[in-house]
CSV table of C-alpha atoms and ligand atoms in Angstrom, one decimal:
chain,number,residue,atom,x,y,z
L,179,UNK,CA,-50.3,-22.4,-29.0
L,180,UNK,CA,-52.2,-25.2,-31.3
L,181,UNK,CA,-53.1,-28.2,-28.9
L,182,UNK,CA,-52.5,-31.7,-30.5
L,183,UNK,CA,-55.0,-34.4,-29.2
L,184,UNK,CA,-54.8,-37.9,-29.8
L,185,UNK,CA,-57.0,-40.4,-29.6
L,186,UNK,CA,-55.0,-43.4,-27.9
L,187,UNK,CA,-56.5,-47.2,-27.0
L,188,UNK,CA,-56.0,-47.8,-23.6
L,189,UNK,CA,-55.6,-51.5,-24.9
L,190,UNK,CA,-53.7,-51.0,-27.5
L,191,UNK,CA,-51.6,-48.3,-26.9
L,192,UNK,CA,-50.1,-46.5,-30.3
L,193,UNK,CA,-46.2,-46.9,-29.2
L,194,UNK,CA,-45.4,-43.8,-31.9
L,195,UNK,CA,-48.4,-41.4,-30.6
L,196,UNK,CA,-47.0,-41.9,-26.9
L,197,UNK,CA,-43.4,-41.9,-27.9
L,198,UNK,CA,-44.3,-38.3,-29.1
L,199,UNK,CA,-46.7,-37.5,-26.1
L,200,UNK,CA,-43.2,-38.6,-24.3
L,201,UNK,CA,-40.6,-36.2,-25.9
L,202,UNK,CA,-42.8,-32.9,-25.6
L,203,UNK,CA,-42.8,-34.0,-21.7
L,204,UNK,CA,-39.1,-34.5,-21.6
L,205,UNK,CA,-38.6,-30.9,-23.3
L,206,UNK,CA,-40.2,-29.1,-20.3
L,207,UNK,CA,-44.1,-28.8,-22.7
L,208,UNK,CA,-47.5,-29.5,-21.2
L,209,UNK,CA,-49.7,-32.8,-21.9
L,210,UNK,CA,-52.5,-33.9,-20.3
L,211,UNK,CA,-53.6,-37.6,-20.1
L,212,UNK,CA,-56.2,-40.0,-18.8
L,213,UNK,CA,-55.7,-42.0,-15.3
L,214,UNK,CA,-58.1,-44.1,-13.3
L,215,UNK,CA,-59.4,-41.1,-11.0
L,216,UNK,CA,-59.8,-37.8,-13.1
L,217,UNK,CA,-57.3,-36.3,-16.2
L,218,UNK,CA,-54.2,-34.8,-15.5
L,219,UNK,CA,-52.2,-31.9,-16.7
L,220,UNK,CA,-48.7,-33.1,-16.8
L,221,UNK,CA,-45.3,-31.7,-17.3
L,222,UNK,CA,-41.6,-32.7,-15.9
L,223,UNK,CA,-41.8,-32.8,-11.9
L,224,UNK,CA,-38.3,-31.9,-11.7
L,225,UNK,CA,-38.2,-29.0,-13.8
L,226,UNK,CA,-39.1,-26.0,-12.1
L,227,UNK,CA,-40.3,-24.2,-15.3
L,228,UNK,CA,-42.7,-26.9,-16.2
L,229,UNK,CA,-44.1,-26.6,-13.0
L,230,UNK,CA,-44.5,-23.1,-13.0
L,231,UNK,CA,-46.7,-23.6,-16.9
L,232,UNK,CA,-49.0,-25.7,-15.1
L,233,UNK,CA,-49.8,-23.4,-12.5
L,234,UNK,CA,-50.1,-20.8,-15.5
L,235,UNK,CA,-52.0,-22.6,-17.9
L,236,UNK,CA,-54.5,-23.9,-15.0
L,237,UNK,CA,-54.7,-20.4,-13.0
L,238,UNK,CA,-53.5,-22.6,-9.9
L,239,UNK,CA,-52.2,-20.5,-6.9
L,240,UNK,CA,-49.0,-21.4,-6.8
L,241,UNK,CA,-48.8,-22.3,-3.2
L,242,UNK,CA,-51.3,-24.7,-4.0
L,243,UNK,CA,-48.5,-28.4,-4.2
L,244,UNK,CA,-48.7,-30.7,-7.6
L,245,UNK,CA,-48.5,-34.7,-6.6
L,246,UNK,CA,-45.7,-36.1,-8.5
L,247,UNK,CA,-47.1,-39.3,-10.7
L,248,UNK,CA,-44.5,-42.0,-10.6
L,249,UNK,CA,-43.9,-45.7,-12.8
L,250,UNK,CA,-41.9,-47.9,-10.4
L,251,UNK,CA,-41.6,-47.8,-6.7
L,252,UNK,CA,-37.9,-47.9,-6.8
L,253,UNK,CA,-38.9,-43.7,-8.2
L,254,UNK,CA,-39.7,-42.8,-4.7
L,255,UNK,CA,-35.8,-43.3,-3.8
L,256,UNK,CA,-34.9,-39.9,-5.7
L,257,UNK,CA,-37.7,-38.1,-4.5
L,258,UNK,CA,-38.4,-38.9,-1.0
L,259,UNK,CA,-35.5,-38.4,1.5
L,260,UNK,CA,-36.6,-41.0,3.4
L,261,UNK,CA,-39.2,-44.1,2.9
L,262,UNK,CA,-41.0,-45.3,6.2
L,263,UNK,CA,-42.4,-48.7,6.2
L,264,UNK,CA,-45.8,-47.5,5.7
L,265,UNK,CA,-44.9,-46.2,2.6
L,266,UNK,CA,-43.8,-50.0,1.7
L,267,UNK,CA,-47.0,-51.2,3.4
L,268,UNK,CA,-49.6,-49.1,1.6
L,269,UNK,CA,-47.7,-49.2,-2.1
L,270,UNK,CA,-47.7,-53.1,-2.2
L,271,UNK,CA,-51.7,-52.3,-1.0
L,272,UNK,CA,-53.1,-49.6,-3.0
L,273,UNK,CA,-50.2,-49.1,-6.0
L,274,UNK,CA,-50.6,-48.6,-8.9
L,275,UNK,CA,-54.0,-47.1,-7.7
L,276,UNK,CA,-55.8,-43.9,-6.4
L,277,UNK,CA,-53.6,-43.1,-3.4
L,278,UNK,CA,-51.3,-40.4,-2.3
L,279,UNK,CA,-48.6,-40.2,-0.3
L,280,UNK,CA,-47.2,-37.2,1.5
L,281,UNK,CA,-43.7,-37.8,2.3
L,282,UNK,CA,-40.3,-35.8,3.3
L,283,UNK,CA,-39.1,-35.0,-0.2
L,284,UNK,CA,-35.2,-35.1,-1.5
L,285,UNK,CA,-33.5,-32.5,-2.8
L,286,UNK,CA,-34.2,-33.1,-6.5
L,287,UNK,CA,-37.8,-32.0,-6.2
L,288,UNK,CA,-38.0,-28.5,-7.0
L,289,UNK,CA,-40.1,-26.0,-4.7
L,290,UNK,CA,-41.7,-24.9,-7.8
L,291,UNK,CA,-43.4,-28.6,-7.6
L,292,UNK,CA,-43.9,-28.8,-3.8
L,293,UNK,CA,-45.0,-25.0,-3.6
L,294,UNK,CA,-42.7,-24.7,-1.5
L,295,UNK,CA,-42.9,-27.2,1.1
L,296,UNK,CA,-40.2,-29.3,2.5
L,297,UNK,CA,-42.9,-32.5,1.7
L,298,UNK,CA,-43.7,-34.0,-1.5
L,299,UNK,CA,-47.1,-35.9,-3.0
L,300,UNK,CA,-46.4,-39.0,-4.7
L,301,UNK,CA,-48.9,-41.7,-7.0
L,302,UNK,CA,-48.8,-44.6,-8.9
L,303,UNK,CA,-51.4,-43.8,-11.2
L,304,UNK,CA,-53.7,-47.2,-12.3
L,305,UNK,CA,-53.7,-46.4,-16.0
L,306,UNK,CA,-51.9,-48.1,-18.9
L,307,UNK,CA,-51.4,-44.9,-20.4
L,308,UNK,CA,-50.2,-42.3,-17.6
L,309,UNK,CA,-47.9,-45.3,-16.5
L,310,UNK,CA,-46.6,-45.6,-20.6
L,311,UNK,CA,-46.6,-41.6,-20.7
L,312,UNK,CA,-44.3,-41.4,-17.7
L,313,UNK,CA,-42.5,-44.3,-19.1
L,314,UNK,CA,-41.4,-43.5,-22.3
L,315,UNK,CA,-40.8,-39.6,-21.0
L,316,UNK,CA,-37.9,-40.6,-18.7
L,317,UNK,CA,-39.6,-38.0,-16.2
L,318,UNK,CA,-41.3,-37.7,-13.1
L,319,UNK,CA,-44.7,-36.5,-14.1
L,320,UNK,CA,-46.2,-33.2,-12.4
L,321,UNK,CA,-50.1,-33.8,-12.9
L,322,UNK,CA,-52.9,-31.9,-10.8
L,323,UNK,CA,-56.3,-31.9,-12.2
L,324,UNK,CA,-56.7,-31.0,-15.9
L,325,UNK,CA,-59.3,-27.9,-15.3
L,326,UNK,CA,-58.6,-24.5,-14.8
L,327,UNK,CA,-58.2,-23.7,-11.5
L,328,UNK,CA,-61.7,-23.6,-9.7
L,329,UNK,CA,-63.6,-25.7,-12.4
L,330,UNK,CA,-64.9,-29.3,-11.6
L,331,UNK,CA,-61.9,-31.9,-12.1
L,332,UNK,CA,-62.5,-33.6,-15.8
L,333,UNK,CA,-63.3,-37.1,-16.8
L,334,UNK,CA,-62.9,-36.8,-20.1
L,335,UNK,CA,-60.5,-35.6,-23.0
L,336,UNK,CA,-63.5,-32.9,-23.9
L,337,UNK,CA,-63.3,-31.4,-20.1
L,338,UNK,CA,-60.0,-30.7,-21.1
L,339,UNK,CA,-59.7,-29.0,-24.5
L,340,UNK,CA,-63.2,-27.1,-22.9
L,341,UNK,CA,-61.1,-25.6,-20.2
L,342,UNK,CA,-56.8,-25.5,-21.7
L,343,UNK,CA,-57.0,-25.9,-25.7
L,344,UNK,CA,-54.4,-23.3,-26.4
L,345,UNK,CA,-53.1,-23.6,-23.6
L,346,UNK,CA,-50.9,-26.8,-23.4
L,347,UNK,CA,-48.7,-28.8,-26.2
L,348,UNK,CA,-51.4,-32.1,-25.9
L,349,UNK,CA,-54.3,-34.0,-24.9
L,350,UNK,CA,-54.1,-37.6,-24.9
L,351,UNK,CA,-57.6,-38.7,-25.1
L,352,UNK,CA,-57.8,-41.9,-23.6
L,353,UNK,CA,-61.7,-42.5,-23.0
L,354,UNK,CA,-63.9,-41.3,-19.6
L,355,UNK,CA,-61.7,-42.3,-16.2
L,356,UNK,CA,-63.1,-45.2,-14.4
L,357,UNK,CA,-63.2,-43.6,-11.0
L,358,UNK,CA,-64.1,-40.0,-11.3
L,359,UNK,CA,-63.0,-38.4,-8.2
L,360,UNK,CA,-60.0,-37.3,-7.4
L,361,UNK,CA,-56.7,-39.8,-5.3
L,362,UNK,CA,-57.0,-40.2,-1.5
L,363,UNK,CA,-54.0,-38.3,0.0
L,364,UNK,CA,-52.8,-39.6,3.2
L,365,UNK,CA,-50.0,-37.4,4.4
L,366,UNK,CA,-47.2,-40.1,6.2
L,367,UNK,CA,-44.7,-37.1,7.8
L,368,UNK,CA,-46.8,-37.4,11.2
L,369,UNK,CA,-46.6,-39.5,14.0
L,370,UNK,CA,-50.4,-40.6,12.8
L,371,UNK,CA,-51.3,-41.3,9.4
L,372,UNK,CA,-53.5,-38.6,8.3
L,373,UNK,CA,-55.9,-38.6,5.3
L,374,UNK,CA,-55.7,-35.2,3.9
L,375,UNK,CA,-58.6,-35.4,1.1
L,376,UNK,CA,-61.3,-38.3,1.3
L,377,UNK,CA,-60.8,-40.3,-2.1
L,378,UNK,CA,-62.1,-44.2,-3.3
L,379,UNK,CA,-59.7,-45.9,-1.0
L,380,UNK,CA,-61.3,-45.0,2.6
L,381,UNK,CA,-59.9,-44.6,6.1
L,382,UNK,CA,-60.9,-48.0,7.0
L,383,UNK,CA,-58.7,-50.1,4.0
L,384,UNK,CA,-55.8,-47.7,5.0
L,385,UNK,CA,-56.2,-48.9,8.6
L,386,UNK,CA,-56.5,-52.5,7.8
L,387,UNK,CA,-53.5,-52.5,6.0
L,388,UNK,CA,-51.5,-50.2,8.1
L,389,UNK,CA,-52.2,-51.7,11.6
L,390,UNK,CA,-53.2,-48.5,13.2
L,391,UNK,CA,-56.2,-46.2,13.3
L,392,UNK,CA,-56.0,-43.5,10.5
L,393,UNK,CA,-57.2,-40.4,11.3
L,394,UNK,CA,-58.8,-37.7,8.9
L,395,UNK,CA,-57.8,-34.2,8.7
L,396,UNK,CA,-60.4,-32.1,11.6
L,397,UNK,CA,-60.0,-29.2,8.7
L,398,UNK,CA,-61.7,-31.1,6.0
L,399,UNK,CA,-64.6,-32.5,7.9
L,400,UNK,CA,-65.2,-29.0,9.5
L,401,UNK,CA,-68.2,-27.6,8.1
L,402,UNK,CA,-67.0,-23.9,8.4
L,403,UNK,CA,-63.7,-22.2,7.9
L,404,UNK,CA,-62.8,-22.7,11.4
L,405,UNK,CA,-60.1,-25.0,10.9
L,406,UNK,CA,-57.1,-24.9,8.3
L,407,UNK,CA,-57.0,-28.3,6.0
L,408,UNK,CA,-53.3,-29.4,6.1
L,409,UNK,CA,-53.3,-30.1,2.4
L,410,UNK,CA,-53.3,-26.8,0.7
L,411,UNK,CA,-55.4,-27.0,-2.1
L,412,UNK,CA,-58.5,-28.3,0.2
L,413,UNK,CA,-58.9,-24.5,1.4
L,414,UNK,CA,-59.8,-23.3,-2.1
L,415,UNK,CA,-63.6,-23.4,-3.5
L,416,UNK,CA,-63.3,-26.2,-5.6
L,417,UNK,CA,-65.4,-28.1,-8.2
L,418,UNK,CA,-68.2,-25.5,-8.1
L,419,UNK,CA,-70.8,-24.4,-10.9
L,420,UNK,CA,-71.7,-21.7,-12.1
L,421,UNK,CA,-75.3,-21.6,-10.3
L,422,UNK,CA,-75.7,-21.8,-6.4
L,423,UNK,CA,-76.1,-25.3,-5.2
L,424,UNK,CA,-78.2,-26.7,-2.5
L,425,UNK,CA,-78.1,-30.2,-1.3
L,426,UNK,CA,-81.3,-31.5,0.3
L,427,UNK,CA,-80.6,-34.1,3.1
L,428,UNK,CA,-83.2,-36.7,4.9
L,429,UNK,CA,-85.6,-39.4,4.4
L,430,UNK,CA,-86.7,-39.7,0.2
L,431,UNK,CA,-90.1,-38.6,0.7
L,432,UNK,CA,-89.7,-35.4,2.0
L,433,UNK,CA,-86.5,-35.2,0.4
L,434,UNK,CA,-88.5,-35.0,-3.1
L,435,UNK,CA,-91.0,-32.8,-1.9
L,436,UNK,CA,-89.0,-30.5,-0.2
L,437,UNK,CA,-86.7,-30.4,-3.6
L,438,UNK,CA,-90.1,-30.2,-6.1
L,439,UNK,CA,-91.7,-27.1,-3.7
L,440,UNK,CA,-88.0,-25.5,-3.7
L,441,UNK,CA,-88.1,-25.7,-7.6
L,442,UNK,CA,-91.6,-24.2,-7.4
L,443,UNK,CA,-90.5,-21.1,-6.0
L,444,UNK,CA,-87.4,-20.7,-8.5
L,445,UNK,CA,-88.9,-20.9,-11.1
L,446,UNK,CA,-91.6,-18.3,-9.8
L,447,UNK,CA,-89.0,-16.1,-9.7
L,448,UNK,CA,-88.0,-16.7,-13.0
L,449,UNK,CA,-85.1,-19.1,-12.7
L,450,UNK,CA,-83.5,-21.5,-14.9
L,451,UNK,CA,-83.7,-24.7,-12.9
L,452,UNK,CA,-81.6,-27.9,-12.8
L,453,UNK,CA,-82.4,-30.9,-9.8
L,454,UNK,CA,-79.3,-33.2,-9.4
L,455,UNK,CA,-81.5,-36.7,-8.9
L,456,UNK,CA,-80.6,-40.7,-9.2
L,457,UNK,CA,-82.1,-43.6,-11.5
L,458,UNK,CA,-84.2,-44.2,-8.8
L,459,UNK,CA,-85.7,-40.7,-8.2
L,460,UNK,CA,-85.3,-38.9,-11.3
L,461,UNK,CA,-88.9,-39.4,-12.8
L,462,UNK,CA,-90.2,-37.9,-9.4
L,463,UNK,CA,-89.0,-34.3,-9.9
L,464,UNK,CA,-90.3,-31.3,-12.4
L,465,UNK,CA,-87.9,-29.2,-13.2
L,466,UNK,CA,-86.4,-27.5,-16.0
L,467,UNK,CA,-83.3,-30.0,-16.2
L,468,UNK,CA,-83.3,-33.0,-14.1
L,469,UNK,CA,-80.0,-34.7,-13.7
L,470,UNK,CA,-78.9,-38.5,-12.8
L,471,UNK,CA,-75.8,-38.9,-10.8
L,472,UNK,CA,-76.5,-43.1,-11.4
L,473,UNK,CA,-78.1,-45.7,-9.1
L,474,UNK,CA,-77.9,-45.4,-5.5
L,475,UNK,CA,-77.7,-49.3,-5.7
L,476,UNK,CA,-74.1,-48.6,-7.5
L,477,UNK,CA,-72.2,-45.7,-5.5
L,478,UNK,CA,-69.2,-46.2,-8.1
L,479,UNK,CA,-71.7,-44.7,-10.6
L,480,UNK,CA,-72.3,-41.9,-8.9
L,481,UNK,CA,-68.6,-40.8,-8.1
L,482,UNK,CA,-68.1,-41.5,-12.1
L,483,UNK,CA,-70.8,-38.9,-13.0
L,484,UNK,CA,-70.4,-36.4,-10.5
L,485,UNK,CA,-68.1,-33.9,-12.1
L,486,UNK,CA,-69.6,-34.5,-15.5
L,487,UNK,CA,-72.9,-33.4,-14.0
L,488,UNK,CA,-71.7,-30.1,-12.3
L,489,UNK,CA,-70.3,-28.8,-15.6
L,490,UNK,CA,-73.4,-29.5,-17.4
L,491,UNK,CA,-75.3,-27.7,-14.9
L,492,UNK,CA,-72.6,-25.0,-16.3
L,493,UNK,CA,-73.1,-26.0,-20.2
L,494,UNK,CA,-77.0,-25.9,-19.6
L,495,UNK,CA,-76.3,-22.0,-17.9
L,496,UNK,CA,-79.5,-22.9,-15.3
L,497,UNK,CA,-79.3,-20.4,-12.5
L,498,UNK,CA,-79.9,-22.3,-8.9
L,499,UNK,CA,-79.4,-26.4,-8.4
L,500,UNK,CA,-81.0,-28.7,-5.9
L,501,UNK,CA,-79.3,-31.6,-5.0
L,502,UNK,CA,-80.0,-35.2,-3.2
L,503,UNK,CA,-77.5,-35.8,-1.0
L,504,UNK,CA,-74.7,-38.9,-1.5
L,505,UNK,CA,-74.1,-40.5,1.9
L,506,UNK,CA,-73.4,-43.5,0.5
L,507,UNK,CA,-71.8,-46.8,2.7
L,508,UNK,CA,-68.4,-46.7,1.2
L,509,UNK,CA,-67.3,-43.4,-0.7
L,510,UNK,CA,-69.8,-41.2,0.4
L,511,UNK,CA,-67.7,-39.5,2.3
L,512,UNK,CA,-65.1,-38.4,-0.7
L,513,UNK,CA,-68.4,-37.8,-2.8
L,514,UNK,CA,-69.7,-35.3,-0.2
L,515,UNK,CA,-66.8,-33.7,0.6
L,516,UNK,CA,-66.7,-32.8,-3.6
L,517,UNK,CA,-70.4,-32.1,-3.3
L,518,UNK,CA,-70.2,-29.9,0.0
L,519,UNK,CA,-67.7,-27.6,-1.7
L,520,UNK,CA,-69.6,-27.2,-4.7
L,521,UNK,CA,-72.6,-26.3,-2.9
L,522,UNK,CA,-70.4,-23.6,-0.3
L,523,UNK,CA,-71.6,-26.1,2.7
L,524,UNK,CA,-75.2,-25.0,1.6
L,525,UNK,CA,-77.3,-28.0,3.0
L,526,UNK,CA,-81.0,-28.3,4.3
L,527,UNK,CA,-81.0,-30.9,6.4
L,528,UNK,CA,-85.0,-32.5,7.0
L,529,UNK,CA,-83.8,-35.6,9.5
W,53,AMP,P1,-54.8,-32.0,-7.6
W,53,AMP,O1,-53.4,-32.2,-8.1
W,53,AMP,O2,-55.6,-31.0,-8.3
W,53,AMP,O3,-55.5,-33.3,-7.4
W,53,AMP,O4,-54.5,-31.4,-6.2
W,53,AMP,C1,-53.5,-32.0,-5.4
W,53,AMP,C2,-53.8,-31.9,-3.9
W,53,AMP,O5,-52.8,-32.4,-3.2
W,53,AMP,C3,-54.1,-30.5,-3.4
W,53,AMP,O6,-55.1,-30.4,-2.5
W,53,AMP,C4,-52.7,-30.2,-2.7
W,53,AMP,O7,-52.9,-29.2,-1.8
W,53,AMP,C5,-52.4,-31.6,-2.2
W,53,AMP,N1,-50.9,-31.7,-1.9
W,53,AMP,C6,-50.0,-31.8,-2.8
W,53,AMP,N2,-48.8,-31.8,-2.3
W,53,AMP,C7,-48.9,-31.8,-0.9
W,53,AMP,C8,-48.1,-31.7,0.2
W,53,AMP,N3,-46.8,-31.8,0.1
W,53,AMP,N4,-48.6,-31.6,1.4
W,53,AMP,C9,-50.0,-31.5,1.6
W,53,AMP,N5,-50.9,-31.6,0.5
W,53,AMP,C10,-50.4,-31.7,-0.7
W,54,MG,MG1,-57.5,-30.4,-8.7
């Protein structure tokens, strides 16, 4: 199949181009579009066999759920069976923005969609053009991550063609995402909220707005396969490159000598190297690629780069990656938990 991309202005949105992006939705094709967080592969959330060509064209597992990408709130009436007053409380917060909710679903959700669970995932997406996309398709909009199943999520249009060209009907290239990492998901079927997968909007605005303590999923934090993750797709070994990864944790000093001897001793052997640095640090290592995830003085920057960065360690075929570690005050805990997974929990820790 030939892949159609088009370039659209997020301010200035082509009306045509998106009408067209709409109807290939609406006949059950593939297109993939920009939102804030990363770009999604999207196709008609109520249409089981749309459903079942993303999980084809991405290599998903199929018990792995898609989060459905609604417009208008009043959406969530034909796809949830029932909306709790948090689900009020958090959409008047947080939508149109980077959180999902996990809710009972209705019966017009196909288990193609939910991968067969009685629950659904639903988000408002903070982009003009996944909201006009969904708009002008009349649909409900499947979208996981544009990659191929395993690959890091993508922030721009070229992630996407690198990974589905062929593959999918379109690719609306709307620019690089703002946020670069993927939605919160906070699962709202429990007696306690529950964060499913750490994302920009943290534990702590969830429990402001919500009044009670949120809680994050013990499987997610674990740092060994001990405990199950309740959302499915947090099992898999996501976002990881090519090369093995190993993040380097403790005070800078030793951090960068520990990372410069490490490199020493690759390349000894004969490795391709890459060191996964910040603005701050980068002129401080010597390796064969060294890497800037952004300032540590603007975390935003450093979610916004990460995926980028792990498929150019890919692009640049180096053979073993040392990373700083990401802590940072507000999202470092989504950041890690990307970075964790693409280093297999591989972390030398020098506190
Ligand atoms: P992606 O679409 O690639 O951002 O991945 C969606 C994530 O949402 C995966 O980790 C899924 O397992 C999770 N998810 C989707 N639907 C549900 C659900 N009904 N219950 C729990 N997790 C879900
Ligand atoms: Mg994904």
């Amino acid at each position: 199949m030939d892949t159609e991309i088009i370039k659209i202005n997020k301010d200035d949105i082509d009306e045509k181009l998106m009408e067209h992006a709409g109807e290939l939705i609406a006949k059950g094709e593939l297109v993939a579009f920009p939102t804030e967080t990363v770009y999604g592969l999207g196709g008609d959330a109520l249409d089981p066999e749309a459903s079942r060509k993303i999980y084809a064209a991405k290599g998903r597992p199929s018990d792995n759920p898609l989060i459905v990408h609604i417009s208008e709130f009043s959406d969530l009436k034909r796809i949830a069976k029932t909306i709790p007053p948090e689900a009020k409380k958090l959409s008047d917060a947080f939508w149109p923005g980077p959180l999902t909710m996990i809710l009972e679903k209705s019966e017009a959700v196909p288990d193609a969609t939910t991968g067969g669970m009685g629950t659904v995932a639903i988000r408002m997406p903070n982009h003009p053009v996944a909201l006009d996309l969904i708009r002008k398709s009349g649909c409900l909009i499947a979208a996981p991550s544009a990659n191929t199943s395993g690959r890091p999520s993508p922030t721009e249009a070229s992630h996407v063609a690198e990974d589905l060209s062929g593959k999918i009907a379109m690719i609306v290239d709307g620019g690089p995402v703002g946020i670069g990492i993927e939605s919160t998901i906070i699962d709202l079927t429990e007696s306690v909220p529950m964060v499913l997968r750490p994302g920009y909007i943290t534990p702590d605005m969830l429990s402001d707005v919500l009044g009670v303590e949120v809680v994050i999923d013990p499987g997610i934090i674990a740092a060994d396969d001990t405990r199950k993750p309740k959302a499915p797709g947090m099992k898999y070994k996501h976002y990881a490159p090519k090369a093995d990864m190993v993040i380097v944790d403790g005070p800078k000093e030793k951090v960068l000598q520990k990372i410069n001897s490490l490199v020493i001793d690759n390349r000894q052997e004969g490795k391709k190297v890459a060191v996964i640095a910040t603005e701050e640090t980068k002129e401080s290592y010597d390796a064969d690629v060294v890497l800037s995830m952004g300032s540590r003085r603007d975390e935003d920057s450093i979610a916004q780069h990460l995926y980028k960065i792990l498929r150019e360690c890919d692009d640049l075929d180096v053979e073993k990656i040392f990373s700083e570690s990401f802590s940072t005050p507000r999202i470092g805990q989504a950041i890690m938990n990307r970075m964790l997974k693409a280093a297999g929990h591989h972390v030398i820790n020098l506190d």
